[in-house]
């Protein structure tokens, strides 16, 4: 039982570290990079709108967006985004079907 608990704690610590690193990397992404914005239902949409971003793909709790503004990531967090990741990194995390905007 102790081995399972230890393995679960190590796994949780690894996941937390990976998420923190991935989130930090979004701050150094060049302007114009597509990002995945995570939020509760509607929260990600509202954050992108408030940050003057362009929608690329829409999902239930994940929105892929882009902006040429250098402070786009900061604006997203200020507008209520829970997590912002480079869209290429986050692509496999959601498991949700997204609608591509053309």
GROMACS .gro file of N, CA, C and O in nm:
model
  408
    1UNK      N    1   0.081  -0.118   0.000
    1UNK     CA    2   0.000   0.000   0.000
    1UNK      C    3   0.087   0.126   0.000
    1UNK      O    4   0.056   0.222  -0.067
    2UNK      N    5   0.194   0.123   0.074
    2UNK     CA    6   0.284   0.238   0.082
    2UNK      C    7   0.347   0.267  -0.054
    2UNK      O    8   0.366   0.383  -0.090
    3UNK      N    9   0.378   0.165  -0.132
    3UNK     CA   10   0.438   0.182  -0.264
    3UNK      C   11   0.342   0.253  -0.358
    3UNK      O   12   0.381   0.340  -0.435
    4UNK      N   13   0.214   0.218  -0.350
    4UNK     CA   14   0.114   0.281  -0.435
    4UNK      C   15   0.100   0.429  -0.399
    4UNK      O   16   0.093   0.515  -0.486
    5UNK      N   17   0.099   0.458  -0.270
    5UNK     CA   18   0.088   0.597  -0.225
    5UNK      C   19   0.209   0.678  -0.270
    5UNK      O   20   0.195   0.790  -0.319
    6UNK      N   21   0.327   0.621  -0.257
    6UNK     CA   22   0.449   0.689  -0.300
    6UNK      C   23   0.446   0.713  -0.450
    6UNK      O   24   0.480   0.822  -0.497
    7UNK      N   25   0.406   0.614  -0.526
    7UNK     CA   26   0.399   0.628  -0.672
    7UNK      C   27   0.298   0.736  -0.712
    7UNK      O   28   0.322   0.814  -0.803
    8UNK      N   29   0.185   0.741  -0.642
    8UNK     CA   30   0.084   0.843  -0.671
    8UNK      C   31   0.137   0.983  -0.641
    8UNK      O   32   0.115   1.077  -0.717
    9UNK      N   33   0.209   0.997  -0.531
    9UNK     CA   34   0.266   1.127  -0.495
    9UNK      C   35   0.373   1.171  -0.595
    9UNK      O   36   0.379   1.288  -0.633
   10UNK      N   37   0.456   1.078  -0.636
   10UNK     CA   38   0.559   1.109  -0.735
   10UNK      C   39   0.494   1.149  -0.867
   10UNK      O   40   0.534   1.246  -0.932
   11UNK      N   41   0.392   1.076  -0.907
   11UNK     CA   42   0.320   1.108  -1.030
   11UNK      C   43   0.255   1.245  -1.023
   11UNK      O   44   0.260   1.323  -1.119
   12UNK      N   45   0.192   1.277  -0.911
   12UNK     CA   46   0.128   1.407  -0.894
   12UNK      C   47   0.231   1.520  -0.896
   12UNK      O   48   0.209   1.625  -0.955
   13UNK      N   49   0.345   1.498  -0.833
   13UNK     CA   50   0.451   1.599  -0.831
   13UNK      C   51   0.506   1.620  -0.973
   13UNK      O   52   0.532   1.734  -1.014
   14UNK      N   53   0.523   1.513  -1.047
   14UNK     CA   54   0.571   1.523  -1.184
   14UNK      C   55   0.472   1.602  -1.270
   14UNK      O   56   0.510   1.691  -1.345
   15UNK      N   57   0.344   1.569  -1.258
   15UNK     CA   58   0.241   1.638  -1.335
   15UNK      C   59   0.236   1.787  -1.300
   15UNK      O   60   0.225   1.872  -1.388
   16UNK      N   61   0.246   1.819  -1.172
   16UNK     CA   62   0.245   1.959  -1.129
   16UNK      C   63   0.367   2.034  -1.183
   16UNK      O   64   0.355   2.147  -1.230
   17UNK      N   65   0.483   1.970  -1.179
   17UNK     CA   66   0.604   2.033  -1.231
   17UNK      C   67   0.595   2.055  -1.381
   17UNK      O   68   0.631   2.162  -1.432
   18UNK      N   69   0.546   1.956  -1.454
   18UNK     CA   70   0.532   1.968  -1.599
   18UNK      C   71   0.436   2.082  -1.633
   18UNK      O   72   0.463   2.162  -1.723
   19UNK      N   73   0.324   2.090  -1.563
   19UNK     CA   74   0.226   2.195  -1.590
   19UNK      C   75   0.285   2.333  -1.562
   19UNK      O   76   0.265   2.427  -1.639
   20UNK      N   77   0.359   2.345  -1.452
   20UNK     CA   78   0.422   2.474  -1.419
   20UNK      C   79   0.523   2.515  -1.525
   20UNK      O   80   0.527   2.632  -1.566
   21UNK      N   81   0.603   2.422  -1.571
   21UNK     CA   82   0.703   2.452  -1.674
   21UNK      C   83   0.635   2.490  -1.805
   21UNK      O   84   0.672   2.588  -1.870
   22UNK      N   85   0.533   2.414  -1.844
   22UNK     CA   86   0.460   2.443  -1.968
   22UNK      C   87   0.393   2.580  -1.961
   22UNK      O   88   0.393   2.656  -2.058
   23UNK      N   89   0.334   2.614  -1.846
   23UNK     CA   90   0.270   2.744  -1.830
   23UNK      C   91   0.373   2.857  -1.835
   23UNK      O   92   0.350   2.961  -1.897
   24UNK      N   93   0.487   2.837  -1.774
   24UNK     CA   94   0.593   2.938  -1.776
   24UNK      C   95   0.647   2.959  -1.917
   24UNK      O   96   0.679   3.071  -1.956
   25UNK      N   97   0.654   2.852  -1.995
   25UNK     CA   98   0.703   2.862  -2.133
   25UNK      C   99   0.612   2.950  -2.219
   25UNK      O  100   0.659   3.014  -2.312
   26UNK      N  101   0.484   2.955  -2.188
   26UNK     CA  102   0.394   3.037  -2.268
   26UNK      C  103   0.427   3.186  -2.254
   26UNK      O  104   0.402   3.264  -2.346
   27UNK      N  105   0.486   3.227  -2.142
   27UNK     CA  106   0.522   3.367  -2.123
   27UNK      C  107   0.638   3.410  -2.213
   27UNK      O  108   0.653   3.528  -2.241
   28UNK      N  109   0.721   3.316  -2.256
   28UNK     CA  110   0.834   3.352  -2.342
   28UNK      C  111   0.808   3.321  -2.488
   28UNK      O  112   0.895   3.340  -2.572
   29UNK      N  113   0.688   3.276  -2.520
   29UNK     CA  114   0.653   3.248  -2.659
   29UNK      C  115   0.647   3.381  -2.736
   29UNK      O  116   0.602   3.482  -2.682
   30UNK      N  117   0.692   3.380  -2.860
   30UNK     CA  118   0.685   3.505  -2.938
   30UNK      C  119   0.541   3.546  -2.967
   30UNK      O  120   0.450   3.461  -2.970
   31UNK      N  121   0.519   3.675  -2.985
   31UNK     CA  122   0.385   3.725  -3.020
   31UNK      C  123   0.338   3.654  -3.147
   31UNK      O  124   0.416   3.625  -3.236
   32UNK      N  125   0.210   3.623  -3.152
   32UNK     CA  126   0.153   3.555  -3.267
   32UNK      C  127   0.149   3.404  -3.253
   32UNK      O  128   0.097   3.335  -3.340
   33UNK      N  129   0.202   3.351  -3.143
   33UNK     CA  130   0.198   3.207  -3.118
   33UNK      C  131   0.058   3.167  -3.074
   33UNK      O  132  -0.004   3.236  -2.994
   34UNK      N  133   0.008   3.057  -3.127
   34UNK     CA  134  -0.123   3.007  -3.084
   34UNK      C  135  -0.111   2.949  -2.944
   34UNK      O  136  -0.018   2.874  -2.915
   35UNK      N  137  -0.206   2.984  -2.859
   35UNK     CA  138  -0.206   2.933  -2.722
   35UNK      C  139  -0.340   2.868  -2.691
   35UNK      O  140  -0.443   2.904  -2.746
   36UNK      N  141  -0.337   2.769  -2.602
   36UNK     CA  142  -0.458   2.704  -2.553
   36UNK      C  143  -0.493   2.770  -2.421
   36UNK      O  144  -0.411   2.777  -2.329
   37UNK      N  145  -0.614   2.821  -2.413
   37UNK     CA  146  -0.662   2.891  -2.294
   37UNK      C  147  -0.763   2.801  -2.225
   37UNK      O  148  -0.865   2.766  -2.283
   38UNK      N  149  -0.732   2.762  -2.102
   38UNK     CA  150  -0.818   2.673  -2.025
   38UNK      C  151  -0.900   2.756  -1.926
   38UNK      O  152  -0.847   2.849  -1.864
   39UNK      N  153  -1.026   2.720  -1.910
   39UNK     CA  154  -1.112   2.788  -1.814
   39UNK      C  155  -1.239   2.709  -1.796
   39UNK      O  156  -1.267   2.615  -1.870
   40UNK      N  157  -1.316   2.747  -1.696
   40UNK     CA  158  -1.445   2.685  -1.677
   40UNK      C  159  -1.534   2.723  -1.795
   40UNK      O  160  -1.500   2.811  -1.873
   41UNK      N  161  -1.646   2.659  -1.808
   41UNK     CA  162  -1.733   2.680  -1.922
   41UNK      C  163  -1.758   2.829  -1.948
   41UNK      O  164  -1.808   2.900  -1.863
   42UNK      N  165  -1.718   2.876  -2.064
   42UNK     CA  166  -1.735   3.015  -2.102
   42UNK      C  167  -1.624   3.107  -2.054
   42UNK      O  168  -1.606   3.215  -2.109
   43UNK      N  169  -1.550   3.066  -1.954
   43UNK     CA  170  -1.446   3.152  -1.897
   43UNK      C  171  -1.331   3.174  -1.996
   43UNK      O  172  -1.279   3.285  -2.007
   44UNK      N  173  -1.292   3.069  -2.069
   44UNK     CA  174  -1.184   3.082  -2.166
   44UNK      C  175  -1.226   3.175  -2.280
   44UNK      O  176  -1.146   3.258  -2.325
   45UNK      N  177  -1.350   3.163  -2.325
   45UNK     CA  178  -1.402   3.251  -2.431
   45UNK      C  179  -1.398   3.396  -2.386
   45UNK      O  180  -1.354   3.485  -2.460
   46UNK      N  181  -1.443   3.421  -2.266
   46UNK     CA  182  -1.447   3.557  -2.212
   46UNK      C  183  -1.306   3.614  -2.197
   46UNK      O  184  -1.283   3.732  -2.224
   47UNK      N  185  -1.211   3.531  -2.154
   47UNK     CA  186  -1.074   3.578  -2.135
   47UNK      C  187  -1.011   3.618  -2.268
   47UNK      O  188  -0.946   3.722  -2.278
   48UNK      N  189  -1.032   3.537  -2.372
   48UNK     CA  190  -0.976   3.570  -2.503
   48UNK      C  191  -1.039   3.698  -2.557
   48UNK      O  192  -0.970   3.785  -2.612
   49UNK      N  193  -1.168   3.712  -2.540
   49UNK     CA  194  -1.237   3.833  -2.586
   49UNK      C  195  -1.184   3.956  -2.512
   49UNK      O  196  -1.153   4.058  -2.574
   50UNK      N  197  -1.170   3.947  -2.382
   50UNK     CA  198  -1.121   4.059  -2.301
   50UNK      C  199  -0.976   4.094  -2.334
   50UNK      O  200  -0.937   4.211  -2.323
   51UNK      N  201  -0.897   3.995  -2.376
   51UNK     CA  202  -0.756   4.019  -2.407
   51UNK      C  203  -0.735   4.056  -2.554
   51UNK      O  204  -0.621   4.065  -2.600
   52UNK      N  205  -0.844   4.077  -2.627
   52UNK     CA  206  -0.838   4.115  -2.769
   52UNK      C  207  -0.768   4.011  -2.856
   52UNK      O  208  -0.693   4.045  -2.947
   53UNK      N  209  -0.793   3.883  -2.827
   53UNK     CA  210  -0.734   3.776  -2.906
   53UNK      C  211  -0.824   3.733  -3.020
   53UNK      O  212  -0.942   3.768  -3.026
   54UNK      N  213  -0.766   3.656  -3.113
   54UNK     CA  214  -0.841   3.599  -3.225
   54UNK      C  215  -0.862   3.451  -3.197
   54UNK      O  216  -0.769   3.379  -3.163
   55UNK      N  217  -0.985   3.405  -3.213
   55UNK     CA  218  -1.017   3.264  -3.191
   55UNK      C  219  -0.969   3.180  -3.309
   55UNK      O  220  -0.990   3.215  -3.424
   56UNK      N  221  -0.904   3.068  -3.276
   56UNK     CA  222  -0.858   2.973  -3.378
   56UNK      C  223  -0.944   2.847  -3.372
   56UNK      O  224  -0.990   2.798  -3.473
   57UNK      N  225  -0.963   2.793  -3.251
   57UNK     CA  226  -1.046   2.675  -3.230
   57UNK      C  227  -1.124   2.691  -3.100
   57UNK      O  228  -1.074   2.749  -3.005
   58UNK      N  229  -1.245   2.636  -3.102
   58UNK     CA  230  -1.329   2.645  -2.983
   58UNK      C  231  -1.356   2.507  -2.927
   58UNK      O  232  -1.384   2.414  -3.003
   59UNK      N  233  -1.348   2.495  -2.797
   59UNK     CA  234  -1.384   2.372  -2.727
   59UNK      C  235  -1.469   2.409  -2.607
   59UNK      O  236  -1.494   2.527  -2.581
   60UNK      N  237  -1.513   2.309  -2.533
   60UNK     CA  238  -1.599   2.335  -2.418
   60UNK      C  239  -1.526   2.416  -2.311
   60UNK      O  240  -1.576   2.517  -2.263
   61UNK      N  241  -1.409   2.371  -2.273
   61UNK     CA  242  -1.332   2.439  -2.168
   61UNK      C  243  -1.194   2.484  -2.214
   61UNK      O  244  -1.115   2.533  -2.134
   62UNK      N  245  -1.167   2.464  -2.343
   62UNK     CA  246  -1.037   2.503  -2.399
   62UNK      C  247  -1.061   2.580  -2.528
   62UNK      O  248  -1.139   2.538  -2.613
   63UNK      N  249  -0.994   2.693  -2.540
   63UNK     CA  250  -1.002   2.775  -2.660
   63UNK      C  251  -0.860   2.797  -2.710
   63UNK      O  252  -0.771   2.829  -2.631
   64UNK      N  253  -0.839   2.777  -2.838
   64UNK     CA  254  -0.709   2.809  -2.898
   64UNK      C  255  -0.723   2.947  -2.960
   64UNK      O  256  -0.818   2.974  -3.035
   65UNK      N  257  -0.631   3.035  -2.924
   65UNK     CA  258  -0.638   3.174  -2.969
   65UNK      C  259  -0.499   3.226  -3.002
   65UNK      O  260  -0.398   3.163  -2.969
   66UNK      N  261  -0.498   3.344  -3.063
   66UNK     CA  262  -0.371   3.405  -3.104
   66UNK      C  263  -0.386   3.556  -3.098
   66UNK      O  264  -0.494   3.610  -3.117
   67UNK      N  265  -0.275   3.622  -3.074
   67UNK     CA  266  -0.271   3.769  -3.077
   67UNK      C  267  -0.128   3.811  -3.106
   67UNK      O  268  -0.033   3.742  -3.070
   68UNK      N  269  -0.114   3.924  -3.172
   68UNK     CA  270   0.019   3.978  -3.199
   68UNK      C  271   0.069   4.068  -3.086
   68UNK      O  272   0.181   4.115  -3.089
   69UNK      N  273  -0.015   4.089  -2.985
   69UNK     CA  274   0.024   4.173  -2.871
   69UNK      C  275   0.128   4.101  -2.787
   69UNK      O  276   0.112   3.983  -2.754
   70UNK      N  277   0.236   4.168  -2.750
   70UNK     CA  278   0.341   4.102  -2.671
   70UNK      C  279   0.298   4.064  -2.529
   70UNK      O  280   0.356   3.977  -2.468
   71UNK      N  281   0.193   4.128  -2.477
   71UNK     CA  282   0.146   4.099  -2.341
   71UNK      C  283   0.016   4.018  -2.341
   71UNK      O  284  -0.058   4.020  -2.243
   72UNK      N  285  -0.009   3.944  -2.447
   72UNK     CA  286  -0.133   3.867  -2.461
   72UNK      C  287  -0.151   3.767  -2.347
   72UNK      O  288  -0.259   3.757  -2.289
   73UNK      N  289  -0.047   3.695  -2.311
   73UNK     CA  290  -0.058   3.594  -2.206
   73UNK      C  291  -0.094   3.660  -2.073
   73UNK      O  292  -0.182   3.613  -2.001
   74UNK      N  293  -0.028   3.768  -2.041
   74UNK     CA  294  -0.058   3.841  -1.917
   74UNK      C  295  -0.203   3.887  -1.916
   74UNK      O  296  -0.273   3.876  -1.816
   75UNK      N  297  -0.251   3.939  -2.030
   75UNK     CA  298  -0.390   3.985  -2.040
   75UNK      C  299  -0.488   3.869  -2.022
   75UNK      O  300  -0.594   3.888  -1.962
   76UNK      N  301  -0.454   3.751  -2.074
   76UNK     CA  302  -0.542   3.635  -2.058
   76UNK      C  303  -0.559   3.599  -1.911
   76UNK      O  304  -0.670   3.576  -1.864
   77UNK      N  305  -0.447   3.592  -1.839
   77UNK     CA  306  -0.455   3.560  -1.696
   77UNK      C  307  -0.531   3.670  -1.621
   77UNK      O  308  -0.611   3.641  -1.532
   78UNK      N  309  -0.507   3.795  -1.656
   78UNK     CA  310  -0.576   3.905  -1.590
   78UNK      C  311  -0.727   3.900  -1.616
   78UNK      O  312  -0.807   3.943  -1.533
   79UNK      N  313  -0.765   3.843  -1.730
   79UNK     CA  314  -0.907   3.833  -1.767
   79UNK      C  315  -0.973   3.706  -1.712
   79UNK      O  316  -1.090   3.682  -1.738
   80UNK      N  317  -0.898   3.622  -1.640
   80UNK     CA  318  -0.958   3.507  -1.575
   80UNK      C  319  -0.924   3.371  -1.630
   80UNK      O  320  -0.983   3.271  -1.588
   81UNK      N  321  -0.830   3.362  -1.723
   81UNK     CA  322  -0.789   3.230  -1.772
   81UNK      C  323  -0.727   3.150  -1.658
   81UNK      O  324  -0.649   3.204  -1.579
   82UNK      N  325  -0.763   3.023  -1.648
   82UNK     CA  326  -0.707   2.938  -1.542
   82UNK      C  327  -0.566   2.892  -1.576
   82UNK      O  328  -0.480   2.882  -1.489
   83UNK      N  329  -0.543   2.861  -1.704
   83UNK     CA  330  -0.413   2.811  -1.749
   83UNK      C  331  -0.398   2.845  -1.895
   83UNK      O  332  -0.493   2.833  -1.973
   84UNK      N  333  -0.278   2.888  -1.935
   84UNK     CA  334  -0.248   2.919  -2.074
   84UNK      C  335  -0.123   2.841  -2.112
   84UNK      O  336  -0.019   2.853  -2.046
   85UNK      N  337  -0.134   2.759  -2.217
   85UNK     CA  338  -0.022   2.678  -2.265
   85UNK      C  339  -0.004   2.700  -2.414
   85UNK      O  340  -0.100   2.733  -2.485
   86UNK      N  341   0.117   2.679  -2.462
   86UNK     CA  342   0.141   2.678  -2.606
   86UNK      C  343   0.047   2.573  -2.666
   86UNK      O  344   0.037   2.461  -2.616
   87UNK      N  345  -0.023   2.607  -2.771
   87UNK     CA  346  -0.124   2.518  -2.828
   87UNK      C  347  -0.065   2.386  -2.875
   87UNK      O  348  -0.130   2.282  -2.868
   88UNK      N  349   0.059   2.387  -2.921
   88UNK     CA  350   0.122   2.261  -2.966
   88UNK      C  351   0.144   2.167  -2.849
   88UNK      O  352   0.132   2.046  -2.863
   89UNK      N  353   0.173   2.219  -2.732
   89UNK     CA  354   0.193   2.137  -2.613
   89UNK      C  355   0.060   2.084  -2.562
   89UNK      O  356   0.047   1.969  -2.523
   90UNK      N  357  -0.040   2.169  -2.563
   90UNK     CA  358  -0.170   2.135  -2.504
   90UNK      C  359  -0.258   2.050  -2.595
   90UNK      O  360  -0.360   1.999  -2.551
   91UNK      N  361  -0.220   2.032  -2.718
   91UNK     CA  362  -0.307   1.966  -2.816
   91UNK      C  363  -0.358   1.831  -2.770
   91UNK      O  364  -0.475   1.799  -2.785
   92UNK      N  365  -0.277   1.750  -2.709
   92UNK     CA  366  -0.319   1.618  -2.667
   92UNK      C  367  -0.376   1.611  -2.527
   92UNK      O  368  -0.420   1.506  -2.483
   93UNK      N  369  -0.381   1.721  -2.457
   93UNK     CA  370  -0.424   1.721  -2.317
   93UNK      C  371  -0.575   1.720  -2.297
   93UNK      O  372  -0.623   1.679  -2.193
   94UNK      N  373  -0.648   1.769  -2.395
   94UNK     CA  374  -0.790   1.792  -2.369
   94UNK      C  375  -0.877   1.673  -2.400
   94UNK      O  376  -0.975   1.649  -2.330
   95UNK      N  377  -0.850   1.600  -2.505
   95UNK     CA  378  -0.935   1.488  -2.543
   95UNK      C  379  -1.071   1.532  -2.592
   95UNK      O  380  -1.162   1.452  -2.604
   96UNK      N  381  -1.087   1.661  -2.618
   96UNK     CA  382  -1.215   1.713  -2.662
   96UNK      C  383  -1.212   1.740  -2.811
   96UNK      O  384  -1.110   1.776  -2.868
   97UNK      N  385  -1.327   1.726  -2.873
   97UNK     CA  386  -1.342   1.761  -3.011
   97UNK      C  387  -1.357   1.913  -3.019
   97UNK      O  388  -1.440   1.970  -2.950
   98UNK      N  389  -1.277   1.976  -3.103
   98UNK     CA  390  -1.284   2.120  -3.117
   98UNK      C  391  -1.336   2.157  -3.255
   98UNK      O  392  -1.318   2.083  -3.351
   99UNK      N  393  -1.394   2.272  -3.264
   99UNK     CA  394  -1.445   2.323  -3.390
   99UNK      C  395  -1.345   2.424  -3.443
   99UNK      O  396  -1.315   2.522  -3.375
  100UNK      N  397  -1.290   2.399  -3.562
  100UNK     CA  398  -1.194   2.493  -3.620
  100UNK      C  399  -1.269   2.607  -3.685
  100UNK      O  400  -1.369   2.587  -3.755
  101UNK      N  401  -1.223   2.728  -3.660
  101UNK     CA  402  -1.283   2.846  -3.722
  101UNK      C  403  -1.206   2.878  -3.848
  101UNK      O  404  -1.085   2.875  -3.851
  102UNK      N  405  -1.276   2.914  -3.950
  102UNK     CA  406  -1.210   2.949  -4.077
  102UNK      C  407  -1.236   3.093  -4.110
  102UNK      O  408  -1.329   3.153  -4.085
   0.00000   0.00000   0.00000
